[in-house]
XYZ file of C-alpha atoms in Angstrom:
716
model
C -62.116 27.088 21.512
C -60.197 24.124 20.123
C -57.387 26.291 19.047
C -57.131 28.204 22.599
C -57.154 24.766 24.648
C -53.934 23.155 22.272
C -52.222 26.345 23.000
C -52.868 26.250 26.488
C -51.367 22.460 26.937
C -48.463 23.448 24.701
C -47.582 26.698 26.612
C -48.059 24.787 29.978
C -45.426 22.616 28.420
C -43.079 24.982 27.053
C -43.039 26.661 30.375
C -41.909 23.430 32.272
C -39.470 22.766 29.593
C -37.944 26.323 29.708
C -37.689 25.854 33.679
C -36.091 22.969 33.586
C -33.594 23.410 30.935
C -32.877 27.058 32.901
C -32.140 24.665 36.210
C -30.126 22.027 34.560
C -26.419 21.636 33.602
C -25.693 20.397 29.859
C -22.596 20.144 28.263
C -22.048 20.249 24.125
C -21.427 16.495 24.400
C -24.633 15.582 26.001
C -26.765 13.401 23.917
C -30.237 14.306 23.858
C -31.733 11.021 23.164
C -35.433 9.830 23.205
C -36.058 7.889 26.375
C -35.109 4.253 25.968
C -37.808 2.315 27.337
C -38.095 -1.331 26.440
C -40.315 -2.880 23.933
C -42.447 -6.035 23.359
C -43.461 -8.870 25.153
C -41.849 -11.235 27.487
C -38.238 -10.872 26.842
C -36.100 -11.609 25.923
C -32.628 -12.422 24.181
C -34.476 -12.351 20.762
C -36.015 -9.029 21.199
C -32.350 -7.207 22.731
C -34.805 -4.838 24.312
C -37.204 -6.235 27.107
C -39.110 -5.263 30.245
C -37.741 -8.250 32.132
C -39.207 -7.071 35.993
C -42.626 -8.064 36.866
C -43.975 -7.694 40.107
C -46.024 -10.651 40.813
C -47.301 -9.200 44.135
C -47.885 -12.667 46.444
C -45.066 -13.922 43.968
C -42.808 -11.216 44.668
C -40.360 -9.335 42.231
C -39.490 -11.694 39.442
C -38.626 -11.609 35.800
C -41.233 -12.280 33.018
C -38.944 -14.946 31.482
C -38.371 -17.040 34.947
C -42.204 -16.467 36.290
C -43.980 -19.764 36.908
C -47.379 -18.145 35.295
C -48.061 -16.518 31.997
C -47.188 -13.031 32.210
C -46.095 -10.445 29.883
C -45.078 -6.713 30.092
C -46.026 -4.143 27.489
C -43.437 -1.131 28.205
C -44.066 2.435 27.053
C -42.220 2.030 23.883
C -43.988 -0.735 23.033
C -47.343 0.660 23.947
C -46.518 3.899 21.880
C -45.399 1.973 18.692
C -49.193 0.691 18.484
C -50.280 4.112 17.935
C -53.221 3.038 19.699
C -55.578 5.718 21.488
C -55.834 3.910 24.948
C -54.343 0.485 26.652
C -57.002 -1.949 25.933
C -56.364 -1.223 22.256
C -52.610 -1.469 22.589
C -52.570 -4.846 24.444
C -55.022 -6.223 21.901
C -52.923 -5.200 19.028
C -49.775 -7.015 20.455
C -50.993 -9.991 22.166
C -52.564 -12.929 20.149
C -54.438 -14.617 23.315
C -56.240 -11.190 23.999
C -59.434 -9.813 22.385
C -60.473 -6.183 23.001
C -64.042 -4.342 23.234
C -64.525 -0.882 23.833
C -61.427 1.173 23.433
C -61.660 3.422 20.349
C -65.354 2.212 18.972
C -66.836 2.661 22.431
C -66.872 4.385 25.889
C -66.730 1.054 28.100
C -63.075 -0.774 27.969
C -61.861 -3.742 28.619
C -60.431 -6.818 27.345
C -60.982 -10.889 26.587
C -58.167 -13.213 27.786
C -58.663 -16.767 27.565
C -62.180 -16.587 26.442
C -62.997 -14.471 29.525
C -63.852 -10.761 30.099
C -61.558 -8.274 32.182
C -62.820 -4.662 32.709
C -60.713 -2.096 32.742
C -62.003 -0.793 35.874
C -60.469 -3.896 37.272
C -57.015 -3.053 36.517
C -54.979 -1.959 38.933
C -52.056 0.750 39.232
C -48.658 0.555 41.046
C -50.473 -2.832 42.786
C -53.274 -0.922 43.930
C -56.575 -2.835 42.553
C -59.603 -0.966 40.997
C -57.708 2.748 40.400
C -56.987 2.979 36.650
C -60.571 3.948 34.981
C -64.101 2.918 35.438
C -65.091 3.210 31.886
C -61.903 4.453 30.072
C -58.397 3.209 29.583
C -56.235 6.203 29.352
C -52.491 6.186 28.348
C -50.558 9.241 29.407
C -49.769 7.833 33.341
C -48.495 4.460 31.694
C -45.013 3.437 32.001
C -45.793 -0.254 31.368
C -48.832 -2.535 31.585
C -48.406 -6.106 33.127
C -50.813 -8.905 31.938
C -51.270 -11.691 33.990
C -53.184 -14.383 31.591
C -55.258 -16.686 33.773
C -56.631 -17.008 37.032
C -55.038 -14.622 39.538
C -56.951 -13.643 42.380
C -54.375 -15.492 44.852
C -51.696 -13.614 43.315
C -52.683 -10.234 43.006
C -55.919 -9.995 45.316
C -59.403 -9.471 44.371
C -61.338 -6.529 42.563
C -64.651 -5.841 44.379
C -66.432 -6.913 41.231
C -64.402 -9.893 40.987
C -62.227 -11.452 37.895
C -61.665 -14.415 35.970
C -59.200 -15.093 33.339
C -56.721 -12.515 33.603
C -55.281 -9.269 35.550
C -53.762 -6.063 34.628
C -51.699 -3.692 36.745
C -50.523 -0.628 35.203
C -46.981 0.769 36.412
C -46.932 4.771 36.253
C -44.490 6.771 34.732
C -41.101 7.950 36.833
C -38.285 10.405 36.176
C -35.029 8.816 34.876
C -31.465 9.919 35.595
C -31.331 11.064 31.858
C -33.616 14.246 31.857
C -36.973 13.510 29.540
C -38.080 16.558 27.571
C -40.686 15.721 24.628
C -42.746 17.648 22.878
C -45.080 16.095 20.201
C -48.150 16.502 17.751
C -50.481 13.611 16.394
C -52.933 13.819 13.893
C -55.589 11.182 12.885
C -58.244 11.022 10.045
C -60.944 12.325 9.683
C -59.829 15.473 11.847
C -58.531 14.928 14.878
C -55.355 16.203 16.553
C -53.502 15.413 19.818
C -50.700 17.761 21.303
C -48.457 16.020 23.971
C -46.096 16.544 26.249
C -43.630 14.312 28.711
C -41.139 15.757 31.020
C -39.032 14.489 33.627
C -36.067 15.487 35.868
C -34.327 13.907 38.946
C -32.868 16.656 41.608
C -30.746 16.352 44.724
C -27.105 15.249 45.508
C -27.820 11.488 44.469
C -30.728 12.304 41.882
C -33.079 10.967 44.681
C -35.850 13.184 44.075
C -37.879 12.747 40.975
C -41.093 14.389 39.058
C -42.775 13.274 35.812
C -45.179 15.095 34.248
C -47.118 13.805 31.177
C -50.111 15.116 29.425
C -52.339 15.123 25.840
C -55.180 16.809 24.470
C -56.961 14.848 21.656
C -60.308 16.377 19.755
C -61.911 16.001 16.736
C -63.830 13.759 14.331
C -62.764 10.297 13.784
C -63.404 8.275 10.396
C -66.606 7.363 11.526
C -69.283 9.459 10.373
C -70.879 11.760 13.217
C -68.664 9.942 15.744
C -66.198 12.643 17.360
C -64.239 12.703 20.790
C -62.424 15.157 22.978
C -60.254 13.582 25.333
C -58.009 15.358 28.460
C -55.086 13.255 30.058
C -52.649 14.409 32.676
C -50.402 12.432 34.861
C -47.931 13.483 37.521
C -45.687 11.359 39.560
C -43.255 12.446 42.074
C -41.069 10.102 43.452
C -37.905 9.567 46.455
C -35.375 6.953 45.799
C -33.396 6.697 48.909
C -31.040 4.300 50.436
C -33.464 2.433 52.273
C -36.718 4.081 51.505
C -38.571 4.588 48.324
C -41.566 6.401 48.034
C -44.169 7.897 45.636
C -47.144 10.101 44.964
C -49.200 10.154 41.689
C -51.820 12.202 40.309
C -53.930 11.452 37.222
C -56.816 13.086 35.777
C -58.554 12.186 32.240
C -61.931 13.139 30.939
C -63.291 11.966 27.492
C -66.386 12.932 25.803
C -67.660 11.024 22.587
C -70.582 11.827 20.515
C -71.970 9.305 18.284
C -70.016 6.467 20.162
C -71.161 3.009 21.702
C -72.741 1.710 18.649
C -73.286 -1.808 19.654
C -75.821 -4.378 18.372
C -77.071 -6.199 21.716
C -78.288 -9.474 22.173
C -77.528 -11.030 19.102
C -77.718 -14.712 20.802
C -81.519 -14.498 20.693
C -81.518 -13.969 16.819
C -83.112 -16.550 14.442
C -81.419 -15.455 11.650
C -77.909 -14.400 10.836
C -76.261 -10.886 11.558
C -76.087 -9.128 8.284
C -72.530 -8.633 6.411
C -70.710 -6.086 8.228
C -71.387 -2.318 6.342
C -68.822 0.187 5.778
C -66.975 1.079 8.802
C -67.626 4.645 8.215
C -71.432 4.329 8.895
C -72.518 5.012 12.050
C -75.370 3.361 13.671
C -76.137 5.729 16.355
C -76.929 9.497 16.027
C -74.461 11.947 17.015
C -76.511 13.525 19.698
C -76.303 9.887 21.861
C -72.915 10.723 23.810
C -71.144 9.661 26.999
C -68.536 11.376 28.853
C -66.029 9.527 31.036
C -64.130 11.382 34.051
C -61.674 10.070 36.452
C -59.555 11.734 39.153
C -56.907 9.513 41.065
C -54.615 10.078 43.851
C -52.359 7.394 45.498
C -49.156 7.024 47.156
C -46.885 3.961 47.476
C -43.634 3.326 49.185
C -41.122 0.330 50.035
C -38.663 0.115 52.889
C -35.702 -1.981 53.384
C -35.827 -3.681 56.803
C -33.025 -5.819 58.437
C -32.479 -9.270 57.734
C -33.300 -9.095 54.230
C -36.794 -7.988 54.382
C -39.032 -5.311 52.589
C -41.960 -3.535 53.689
C -44.130 -2.043 50.935
C -47.697 -0.569 50.268
C -49.973 2.270 49.244
C -53.393 3.929 49.204
C -55.305 5.664 46.660
C -58.682 6.948 45.935
C -60.345 7.049 42.335
C -63.622 9.288 42.089
C -65.253 8.668 38.545
C -68.194 9.678 36.714
C -70.196 8.349 33.635
C -72.770 10.469 32.101
C -74.695 11.058 29.068
C -77.248 8.967 27.299
C -77.321 5.802 25.302
C -79.439 3.354 23.990
C -79.502 -0.311 22.821
C -79.525 -1.803 18.935
C -81.567 -4.370 18.069
C -81.792 -5.912 14.870
C -85.630 -7.048 13.345
C -84.629 -8.611 10.276
C -80.737 -9.172 8.749
C -80.717 -5.196 7.445
C -83.172 -3.721 9.765
C -83.068 -2.712 13.600
C -84.398 -0.503 16.344
C -83.005 1.855 18.908
C -84.669 0.623 22.099
C -84.233 1.476 26.005
C -82.689 4.920 25.173
C -82.088 6.927 28.404
C -80.092 9.540 30.138
C -77.761 8.394 33.015
C -75.508 9.920 35.604
C -73.126 7.292 37.059
C -71.095 7.992 39.987
C -68.232 5.549 41.214
C -65.920 6.062 44.389
C -63.043 3.136 44.915
C -60.640 3.294 47.799
C -57.516 0.803 47.637
C -55.013 0.027 49.963
C -52.480 -2.565 50.691
C -49.299 -3.416 52.998
C -46.985 -6.223 52.043
C -44.059 -7.734 53.879
C -41.186 -9.943 51.785
C -38.141 -11.755 52.837
C -35.611 -14.393 51.957
C -33.555 -16.931 53.916
C -31.873 -20.111 53.186
C -32.091 -23.006 55.427
C -28.911 -25.265 54.556
C -29.175 -25.909 50.444
C -32.928 -24.847 50.640
C -33.636 -21.191 49.683
C -37.106 -19.582 50.654
C -38.532 -16.600 49.410
C -41.725 -15.668 51.249
C -44.309 -13.100 51.043
C -47.476 -11.935 53.269
C -49.798 -9.402 52.495
C -53.294 -7.432 52.916
C -55.277 -5.871 50.406
C -58.419 -3.727 50.790
C -61.208 -2.215 48.131
C -63.793 -0.481 48.704
C -66.602 0.567 46.086
C -69.486 2.677 45.944
C -71.781 3.019 43.345
C -74.451 5.861 43.078
C -76.067 5.229 39.579
C -79.162 7.433 38.522
C -80.728 6.707 34.927
C -84.058 8.379 33.382
C -87.114 6.006 32.291
C -86.321 4.399 28.769
C -87.984 6.296 25.761
C -90.575 3.955 24.298
C -89.097 3.573 21.014
C -92.604 1.867 19.528
C -94.161 5.524 20.034
C -91.447 7.208 18.152
C -91.625 6.290 14.500
C -87.629 7.529 13.776
C -86.410 5.013 16.264
C -87.621 2.096 14.356
C -86.673 0.256 10.790
C -83.572 1.712 10.409
C -81.885 0.355 7.339
C -78.008 -0.629 8.394
C -76.770 0.291 5.297
C -78.322 3.188 4.762
C -79.369 4.381 8.068
C -81.757 7.586 8.515
C -81.127 8.225 12.151
C -83.695 10.112 14.378
C -83.488 13.520 16.399
C -82.918 13.881 20.001
C -85.739 12.824 22.491
C -86.760 14.664 25.258
C -85.737 12.740 28.667
C -87.480 12.267 31.867
C -86.002 13.140 35.286
C -83.068 11.090 36.668
C -83.973 8.318 39.406
C -82.052 6.226 41.732
C -81.362 2.975 40.143
C -78.240 1.622 42.333
C -77.005 2.838 45.505
C -74.616 0.351 47.210
C -71.244 -0.531 48.757
C -69.119 -3.149 47.813
C -65.986 -4.229 49.813
C -63.122 -6.816 49.482
C -60.451 -7.522 51.994
C -58.010 -10.194 51.941
C -54.914 -11.728 53.961
C -52.537 -13.951 51.960
C -49.133 -15.397 52.229
C -46.968 -17.658 50.035
C -43.282 -19.367 49.958
C -41.263 -20.099 47.209
C -38.534 -23.068 47.917
C -35.856 -23.261 46.090
C -33.788 -26.681 45.594
C -30.886 -27.552 43.554
C -29.907 -24.127 43.607
C -33.069 -22.829 42.753
C -32.881 -25.140 39.639
C -36.441 -26.318 41.003
C -39.079 -23.645 42.469
C -42.293 -24.854 44.276
C -44.501 -22.084 45.492
C -47.195 -22.769 47.840
C -49.398 -20.172 49.342
C -52.998 -18.279 49.112
C -55.264 -15.705 50.020
C -58.335 -15.613 52.229
C -60.845 -13.298 50.958
C -63.959 -11.732 52.620
C -66.461 -9.799 50.621
C -69.196 -7.491 51.793
C -71.812 -5.790 50.165
C -74.364 -3.396 51.118
C -77.773 -2.195 49.321
C -78.722 1.406 50.636
C -81.870 1.181 48.478
C -83.196 -2.127 50.092
C -81.478 -1.884 53.424
C -79.681 -5.396 52.437
C -76.255 -6.193 54.007
C -74.577 -9.155 52.962
C -71.081 -11.173 53.243
C -68.741 -14.172 52.467
C -65.741 -15.374 52.289
C -63.369 -18.009 51.039
C -59.734 -19.416 50.744
C -58.293 -19.348 47.191
C -55.040 -21.875 47.004
C -51.906 -21.297 44.878
C -49.601 -23.712 43.617
C -46.887 -23.154 41.246
C -43.786 -25.322 40.060
C -41.091 -24.312 37.973
C -37.969 -26.202 36.574
C -35.135 -24.202 35.161
C -31.990 -26.312 34.012
C -30.545 -23.485 32.271
C -30.679 -19.780 32.092
C -32.161 -20.305 28.578
C -34.726 -22.571 29.289
C -37.827 -22.926 31.930
C -40.690 -24.997 32.346
C -43.436 -24.202 34.544
C -46.935 -25.709 35.793
C -49.479 -23.679 38.179
C -53.052 -23.994 39.811
C -54.766 -20.842 40.497
C -58.312 -19.515 41.480
C -60.167 -16.296 40.413
C -62.994 -15.301 42.753
C -66.262 -13.263 41.725
C -68.530 -12.026 44.536
C -72.057 -14.222 44.976
C -75.317 -12.926 44.239
C -77.402 -11.217 47.107
C -81.102 -12.439 47.775
C -83.997 -10.316 49.220
C -83.340 -11.606 52.551
C -79.826 -10.199 52.349
C -77.934 -13.454 52.174
C -74.901 -13.415 49.701
C -74.340 -17.023 47.949
C -70.625 -18.436 48.121
C -68.362 -16.555 45.687
C -67.713 -18.062 42.081
C -64.665 -19.594 41.954
C -62.878 -19.900 38.620
C -59.989 -22.463 38.394
C -56.836 -22.707 36.274
C -54.369 -25.470 35.438
C -51.734 -24.488 33.296
C -48.567 -26.182 32.038
C -45.820 -23.756 29.912
C -42.110 -23.669 28.778
C -40.048 -20.658 27.348
C -36.672 -20.832 25.386
C -34.168 -18.738 24.018
C -32.711 -20.026 20.899
C -29.250 -18.642 21.139
C -29.385 -14.704 20.892
C -31.776 -14.675 17.701
C -34.927 -16.306 18.906
C -37.271 -16.830 21.869
C -40.318 -19.048 21.721
C -43.179 -19.302 24.500
C -45.515 -22.295 24.742
C -48.554 -23.035 27.230
C -51.601 -25.425 27.765
C -54.395 -24.459 29.930
C -57.783 -25.212 31.270
C -60.105 -22.500 32.791
C -63.018 -23.376 34.100
C -65.797 -20.743 35.623
C -69.191 -21.523 37.265
C -72.343 -20.231 35.910
C -75.364 -18.841 37.947
C -79.151 -19.284 37.668
C -80.345 -16.020 36.365
C -83.816 -14.503 37.492
C -85.438 -15.809 34.368
C -84.105 -19.408 34.999
C -85.220 -19.128 38.549
C -88.968 -18.978 37.257
C -88.258 -22.598 35.336
C -86.400 -24.071 38.147
C -86.798 -24.700 41.925
C -83.720 -22.702 42.455
C -82.959 -19.252 43.603
C -81.490 -16.268 41.186
C -77.673 -16.326 41.600
C -76.997 -19.835 42.624
C -74.185 -21.796 40.785
C -75.361 -23.617 37.652
C -73.191 -25.502 35.118
C -70.041 -23.770 34.037
C -68.078 -22.452 31.169
C -64.786 -23.967 30.056
C -62.024 -22.895 28.048
C -59.157 -24.947 27.089
C -56.230 -23.514 24.919
C -52.906 -23.394 23.313
C -50.711 -20.191 23.451
C -47.550 -19.966 21.184
C -45.317 -17.393 20.452
C -42.259 -16.378 18.562
C -39.781 -13.437 18.533
C -36.478 -12.538 16.598
C -33.999 -10.509 16.163
C -32.427 -10.923 12.800
C -29.806 -9.174 10.785
C -27.684 -8.006 13.778
C -30.931 -6.756 15.268
C -32.172 -4.509 12.486
C -35.034 -7.220 11.723
C -37.401 -7.970 14.394
C -40.408 -9.944 13.441
C -42.848 -11.808 16.162
C -45.656 -14.065 15.838
C -48.415 -15.095 18.460
C -51.259 -17.687 17.879
C -53.653 -19.083 20.356
C -56.335 -21.498 20.000
C -59.076 -21.255 22.694
C -62.052 -23.837 22.775
C -64.854 -22.520 24.818
C -67.694 -24.776 25.813
C -70.830 -24.320 28.080
C -71.977 -27.451 30.315
C -75.134 -27.439 31.947
C -74.855 -23.358 32.078
C -77.692 -21.093 32.678
C -78.044 -18.446 30.099
C -79.315 -15.267 29.551
C -83.006 -16.227 28.266
C -83.411 -18.875 31.483
C -82.365 -22.058 29.476
C -79.774 -24.569 30.957
C -77.862 -25.271 27.840
C -74.862 -26.975 26.154
C -73.147 -25.676 23.550
C -70.226 -23.261 22.688
C -69.180 -19.702 24.163
C -70.894 -17.201 21.747
C -68.519 -14.436 20.004
C -65.505 -16.428 21.161
C -62.915 -16.859 18.291
C -61.160 -20.341 18.400
C -58.316 -19.246 16.792
C -56.466 -15.830 16.971
C -53.112 -14.937 15.291
C -51.037 -11.531 15.446
C -47.949 -10.987 13.523
C -45.677 -7.710 13.361
C -42.296 -6.883 11.909
C -39.693 -3.872 12.414
C -36.822 -3.402 9.929
C -34.128 -0.805 10.301
C -33.231 0.220 6.848
C -29.944 0.205 5.523
C -30.358 2.525 2.847
C -31.484 5.431 5.235
C -30.365 5.820 8.369
C -32.673 6.416 11.141
C -35.697 4.942 9.063
C -37.502 1.881 10.383
C -40.440 0.381 8.508
C -43.177 -2.054 10.407
C -46.182 -3.814 9.692
C -48.578 -5.698 11.868
C -51.427 -8.289 10.965
C -54.207 -9.524 13.145
C -56.572 -12.292 12.175
C -59.624 -13.226 14.502
C -61.182 -16.468 13.530
C -64.987 -17.087 13.100
C -67.421 -17.489 16.365
C -70.949 -18.009 16.682
C -73.936 -15.770 17.798
C -75.768 -18.363 19.344
C -74.881 -21.519 21.535
C -76.291 -24.119 19.303
C -73.812 -22.945 16.543
C -76.598 -22.123 13.971
C -75.222 -18.719 12.962
C -71.487 -17.454 12.803
C -69.498 -14.451 12.987
C -67.129 -14.463 9.889
C -63.093 -14.372 10.254
C -61.503 -11.044 9.549
C -58.074 -9.854 8.784
C -56.515 -6.485 9.113
C -53.637 -4.960 8.382
C -51.488 -1.786 9.844
C -48.303 -0.390 8.201
C -46.210 2.616 9.481
C -42.784 4.097 9.475
C -40.291 6.050 11.854
C -37.772 8.626 10.609
C -35.467 9.559 13.408
C -33.044 12.362 12.603
C -30.723 15.096 14.705
C -30.942 18.663 14.006
C -28.655 20.943 16.310
C -28.042 17.996 18.883
C -31.870 18.087 19.195
C -33.712 14.909 18.392
C -36.679 14.700 16.104
C -38.875 11.811 15.253
C -41.307 11.516 12.440
C -44.009 8.764 12.313
C -46.345 8.182 9.586
C -48.957 4.911 9.337
C -52.182 3.373 8.214
C -54.744 1.482 10.343
C -56.885 -1.319 8.352
C -55.045 -0.517 5.510
C -57.374 -2.391 2.801
C -60.576 -0.988 4.680
C -61.606 -3.918 5.795
C -65.369 -4.197 6.690
C -65.867 -6.191 9.835
C -67.867 -6.935 13.089
C -66.181 -6.553 16.554
C -67.663 -9.478 18.274
C -67.987 -8.947 22.191
C -69.214 -11.889 25.179
C -71.470 -10.815 27.840
C -71.976 -12.660 31.170
C -74.554 -15.513 30.587
C -73.362 -16.092 27.059
C -74.806 -13.013 25.801
C -73.264 -11.975 22.059
C -72.947 -8.650 21.033
C -70.891 -6.898 17.986
C -69.524 -3.237 17.477
C -68.981 -2.218 13.716
C -65.002 -2.117 13.297
C -63.363 1.332 12.471
C -62.431 1.922 8.709
C -59.023 2.909 7.275
C -57.151 5.719 9.615
C -54.497 7.466 8.683
C -51.815 9.163 11.122
C -48.779 11.058 11.525
C -46.826 12.087 14.568
C -44.074 15.072 14.896
C -42.063 14.511 18.256
C -39.380 16.649 19.363
C -36.757 15.723 22.408
C -34.514 18.203 23.768
């Protein structure tokens, strides 16, 4: 069956490639080079290959180097060079202010930025909020991934579930003027293969029509015992690039089925002992029959139209239908080396998201002052239909209890009861926004004033409760750019999250996260670029139902806050005439809880759990002089220690992982071949990948063991 599916995908790829070759006119002198997509982070001259343009929605189209906020734009080449199997792992490998959760080790995906969580279902696609994936983070459609660090609701709008601390926007692939013909095969230990393809063509007298088709099929066993996956992705993008009108339609489908995944240790903050030293990463703490399937199907249309008087009208609409089904349980420690598998249940989740926006952009001058203005409307509607079975009573099943973390004997599959409705609701987020960037002294000084007025509506069909709330979020940014190679910037931004709804249908006011940031970026000639930023980001806490029993307050009311103060520094270099490309990133984040309501119902003061103070990442690429076409690379990730409880009684230890790789590119009969080899977690480090939940809950997933991979790619 596996061989048949691989053959099916390759057959589709070859059929398309034969068609486009039959309808294309190539001369013998044509260079069939791999598509040059730009790499690494924020710029700039030091990298000599950059993804400089970023779409900042309310701030308009800008370059990452001159933007008045912290933004990085990872392009296709940068993402592919990590050899990550999903976008959250790829971003986390490259950025020192990012820590991932899920990804390879879980069926829930997202990242932590500046100490706060952002789920993959909150990612935008082509500026349309919430259309990436509900529980996965696929790669096939991704041309670039734009990460805005810090509060961003006023800038890009609000997902129905809110956001705090960051936003991610995915730009989908488009056909280029140079034909794209790529076939490849990846292999990952223990036994996973991944055939993939990527084709693109432009048509018409002026190449105004384009189509891009890419996909992959990954199937097999991972390096963890009894942990396997089957992953399918396909992305189709058609676009029109006219003199005034630019329009596109995208279709994306992804399905990932895992068995033996989601082995997460739950609520470690409640333990009265330290979590044991991490076992061998090849050990699975959850049985193979505990599996989940995530499935997303998305279609969207976007456009831009040039109007008179230097104005541009743009917008889009899209819909994503998502499913998440299977079974999962919670791992709970009973002593440092023993755990139970609790709350085991079957589930069937369905999520539908519809997203739309409309924006008008223009610019004009009043004497010596320039104005760059934007107005916009955004709307996101999400329905949740969750069904799940009653939990298995682990106390009645001996094999679900007293499992040794170093030598687990895992139970056989239970019989689940019928699914029952647990959630049936609709959440809506609608907003209007405006901003004007005023440029003084020939745009040396730029001041942006604006904001977003947000409406939030929630309907619970089970309890027949309807609730709504609203708020205005201001935005202020300032940029001073005395030269083309130096910029100072500052901003005040806010993020919004929906408030809780009580039994009377009253929604509490939205949670408002507030950020203040100062930063500087500098190009040091043609060889070095540095970035430096200081920030403070505070997020309100809320009373839990447990805390409401102890205090004369309603659940959902705001109580206290968590505050993150930090420093971020990055260095990028381009040495030896561009043949040596090192980079370094360091972040320091101090997360504190102030009169904060935790999950246990206590009002506490202390530290954020599972939140490392220091994260450092470094990488290097070297084009060897002794073999033309051979590039060697290595990457190091360091995550500092953190705490499993707010009172700092017990620590999660720090850990370091090292990846190495090599790429060899050569031509054979005018066709380009690329061969890549690599090792992830070179020294087979055993570690806990820590995670932090709402109400200051701490979790941990066992890090993956050493993984070998190989990739052969054919470009023609």
